[in-house]
């Protein structure tokens, strides 16, 4: 078997021809940077929308926070500021 005899009629591609082919190739598909940008932007948008939905759900379902009881000293001080005398004085 003569291996070299099989390819005698074909010539190896020259480097000049390959350079021309490489220059004429057009980029097909999406730019990888664009894919990453769309992915990150989509995840950020999903995160923000999800937080908003959870916030609206919490506003409807969670009971309001209980206020701390005001101490007697503070009530007395507030009444004195408003000009109302505390009872017993």
Coordinates of N, CA and C in Angstrom, one line a residue:
X1 N 0.8 -1.2 0.0 CA 0.0 0.0 0.0 C 0.9 1.2 0.0
X2 N 0.6 2.1 -0.9 CA 1.4 3.3 -1.1 C 0.5 4.4 -0.6
X3 N 0.8 5.0 0.6 CA 0.0 6.0 1.2 C 0.1 7.3 0.4
X4 N 1.3 7.7 0.0 CA 1.5 8.9 -0.7 C 0.9 8.9 -2.1
X5 N 0.6 7.7 -2.7 CA 0.0 7.6 -4.0 C -1.5 8.0 -4.0
X6 N -2.1 8.0 -2.8 CA -3.6 8.3 -2.8 C -3.8 9.8 -3.0
X7 N -2.8 10.6 -2.6 CA -3.0 12.1 -2.6 C -2.2 12.8 -3.6
X8 N -1.7 12.1 -4.6 CA -0.8 12.7 -5.6 C -1.6 13.8 -6.5
X9 N -2.8 13.6 -6.8 CA -3.6 14.6 -7.6 C -4.0 15.8 -6.8
X10 N -4.0 15.7 -5.5 CA -4.4 16.9 -4.6 C -3.2 17.6 -4.1
X11 N -3.3 19.0 -4.2 CA -2.2 19.8 -3.6 C -2.6 20.3 -2.3
X12 N -1.6 20.4 -1.3 CA -2.0 20.9 0.0 C -2.4 22.4 -0.1
X13 N -3.2 22.8 0.8 CA -3.7 24.2 0.7 C -2.5 25.1 1.1
X14 N -2.4 26.2 0.4 CA -1.3 27.1 0.7 C -1.8 28.1 1.8
X15 N -0.8 28.6 2.4 CA -1.1 29.5 3.5 C -1.8 30.8 3.1
X16 N -1.5 31.3 1.9 CA -2.1 32.5 1.3 C -3.6 32.3 1.2
X17 N -4.0 31.1 0.6 CA -5.4 30.8 0.4 C -6.1 30.8 1.8
X18 N -5.5 30.2 2.8 CA -6.1 30.1 4.1 C -6.3 31.5 4.8
X19 N -5.4 32.4 4.5 CA -5.5 33.7 5.1 C -6.7 34.5 4.5
X20 N -6.9 34.3 3.2 CA -8.0 34.9 2.5 C -9.3 34.4 3.0
X21 N -9.4 33.1 3.2 CA -10.6 32.5 3.7 C -10.9 33.0 5.2
X22 N -9.8 33.1 6.0 CA -10.0 33.6 7.3 C -10.5 35.0 7.4
X23 N -10.1 35.8 6.4 CA -10.5 37.2 6.4 C -12.0 37.3 5.9
X24 N -12.4 36.4 5.1 CA -13.8 36.5 4.6 C -14.8 35.9 5.5
X25 N -14.4 35.3 6.5 CA -15.4 34.6 7.4 C -16.1 35.7 8.2
X26 N -17.4 35.6 8.2 CA -18.2 36.6 8.9 C -18.6 35.9 10.2
X27 N -18.7 36.7 11.3 CA -19.1 36.2 12.6 C -20.6 35.9 12.5
X28 N -20.9 34.7 12.8 CA -22.3 34.3 12.8 C -22.7 34.0 14.3
X29 N -23.9 34.3 14.6 CA -24.4 34.1 16.0 C -24.2 35.3 16.8
X30 N -24.3 35.1 18.1 CA -24.2 36.3 19.1 C -22.8 36.4 19.6
X31 N -22.5 37.6 19.9 CA -21.2 37.9 20.5 C -21.2 37.4 21.9
X32 N -20.2 36.7 22.4 CA -20.2 36.1 23.8 C -20.4 37.2 24.8
X33 N -19.8 38.4 24.6 CA -20.0 39.5 25.6 C -21.5 39.9 25.7
X34 N -22.2 39.9 24.5 CA -23.6 40.2 24.5 C -24.4 39.2 25.3
X35 N -24.0 37.9 25.1 CA -24.7 36.8 25.8 C -24.6 37.0 27.4
X36 N -23.3 37.3 27.8 CA -23.1 37.5 29.2 C -23.9 38.8 29.7
X37 N -23.9 39.8 28.9 CA -24.6 41.0 29.3 C -26.1 40.8 29.5
X38 N -26.7 40.1 28.5 CA -28.1 39.7 28.6 C -28.4 38.8 29.8
X39 N -27.5 37.9 30.0 CA -27.7 37.0 31.2 C -27.7 37.7 32.5
X40 N -26.6 38.5 32.7 CA -26.5 39.3 33.9 C -27.6 40.3 34.1
X41 N -28.0 41.0 33.0 CA -29.1 41.9 33.1 C -30.4 41.2 33.4
X42 N -30.6 40.1 32.8 CA -31.9 39.3 33.1 C -31.9 38.9 34.5
X43 N -30.8 38.4 35.0 CA -30.8 38.0 36.4 C -31.0 39.1 37.4
X44 N -30.4 40.3 37.1 CA -30.6 41.5 37.9 C -32.1 41.9 37.9
X45 N -32.7 41.9 36.7 CA -34.1 42.3 36.5 C -35.0 41.3 37.3
X46 N -34.7 40.0 37.2 CA -35.4 39.0 37.9 C -35.3 39.2 39.4
X47 N -34.2 39.5 39.9 CA -33.9 39.8 41.3 C -34.8 41.0 41.8
X48 N -34.7 42.1 41.0 CA -35.4 43.3 41.4 C -37.0 43.1 41.4
X49 N -37.5 42.4 40.4 CA -38.9 42.2 40.3 C -39.3 41.2 41.4
X50 N -38.5 40.2 41.7 CA -38.8 39.3 42.7 C -38.9 39.9 44.1
X51 N -37.9 40.8 44.4 CA -37.9 41.6 45.6 C -39.2 42.5 45.7
X52 N -39.6 43.1 44.6 CA -40.8 43.9 44.7 C -42.0 43.1 44.9
X53 N -42.1 42.0 44.3 CA -43.3 41.1 44.5 C -43.3 40.6 46.0
X54 N -42.2 40.2 46.5 CA -42.1 39.8 47.9 C -42.5 40.9 48.9
X55 N -42.0 42.2 48.6 CA -42.4 43.3 49.4 C -43.9 43.6 49.4
X56 N -44.5 43.5 48.2 CA -45.9 43.8 48.1 C -46.7 42.7 48.9
X57 N -46.2 41.4 48.7 CA -46.9 40.3 49.5 C -46.8 40.5 51.0
X58 N -45.6 40.9 51.4 CA -45.4 41.1 52.9 C -46.2 42.3 53.4
X59 N -46.4 43.3 52.6 CA -47.2 44.4 53.0 C -48.7 44.0 53.2
X60 N -49.2 43.1 52.5 CA -50.5 42.6 52.6 C -50.7 41.6 53.7
X61 N -49.7 40.7 54.0 CA -49.9 39.6 54.9 C -49.3 39.8 56.3
X62 N -48.2 40.5 56.4 CA -47.6 40.6 57.7 C -48.3 41.7 58.5
X63 N -48.6 41.4 59.8 CA -49.3 42.4 60.6 C -48.4 43.5 60.9
X64 N -49.0 44.7 61.2 CA -48.1 45.9 61.5 C -47.3 45.6 62.8
X65 N -46.2 46.2 62.9 CA -45.3 46.1 64.0 C -45.9 46.7 65.3
X66 N -45.9 46.1 66.4 CA -46.4 46.6 67.6 C -45.6 47.8 68.1
X67 N -46.2 48.8 68.6 CA -45.5 50.0 69.1 C -45.1 49.7 70.6
X68 N -44.0 50.2 71.0 CA -43.6 50.1 72.4 C -44.5 50.9 73.3
X69 N -44.8 50.4 74.4 CA -45.7 51.3 75.3 C -44.8 52.5 75.8
X70 N -45.5 53.6 75.9 CA -44.8 54.8 76.4 C -44.7 54.8 77.9
X71 N -43.6 55.1 78.4 CA -43.5 55.2 79.9 C -44.2 56.3 80.5
X72 N -44.5 56.2 81.8 CA -45.3 57.3 82.4 C -44.5 58.6 82.5
X73 N -43.2 58.5 82.6 CA -42.3 59.7 82.6 C -42.5 60.4 81.3
X74 N -42.4 59.7 80.2 CA -42.4 60.3 78.9 C -43.8 60.9 78.7
X75 N -44.9 60.3 79.1 CA -46.2 60.8 78.9 C -46.3 62.1 79.7
X76 N -45.8 62.1 80.9 CA -45.9 63.3 81.8 C -45.1 64.5 81.1
X77 N -43.9 64.2 80.6 CA -43.1 65.2 79.9 C -43.8 65.8 78.7
X78 N -44.4 64.9 77.9 CA -45.1 65.3 76.7 C -46.3 66.2 77.1
X79 N -47.0 65.9 78.1 CA -48.2 66.7 78.5 C -47.7 68.1 79.0
X80 N -46.5 68.1 79.7 CA -46.0 69.4 80.2 C -45.6 70.3 79.0
X81 N -45.0 69.7 77.9 CA -44.6 70.4 76.8 C -45.8 71.0 76.1
X82 N -46.9 70.3 76.1 CA -48.1 70.8 75.4 C -48.9 71.8 76.3
X83 N -48.5 72.0 77.5 CA -49.1 72.9 78.4 C -50.3 72.3 79.2
X84 N -50.4 71.0 79.1 CA -51.5 70.4 79.9 C -50.8 69.9 81.2
X85 N -51.3 70.3 82.3 CA -50.7 69.8 83.6 C -51.2 68.4 83.9
X86 N -50.3 67.7 84.4 CA -50.5 66.3 84.8 C -51.5 66.2 85.9
X87 N -52.4 65.3 86.0 CA -53.3 65.2 87.1 C -52.6 64.9 88.4
X88 N -53.0 65.6 89.5 CA -52.4 65.4 90.8 C -51.3 66.4 91.1
X89 N -51.0 67.3 90.2 CA -50.0 68.3 90.4 C -50.6 69.7 90.6

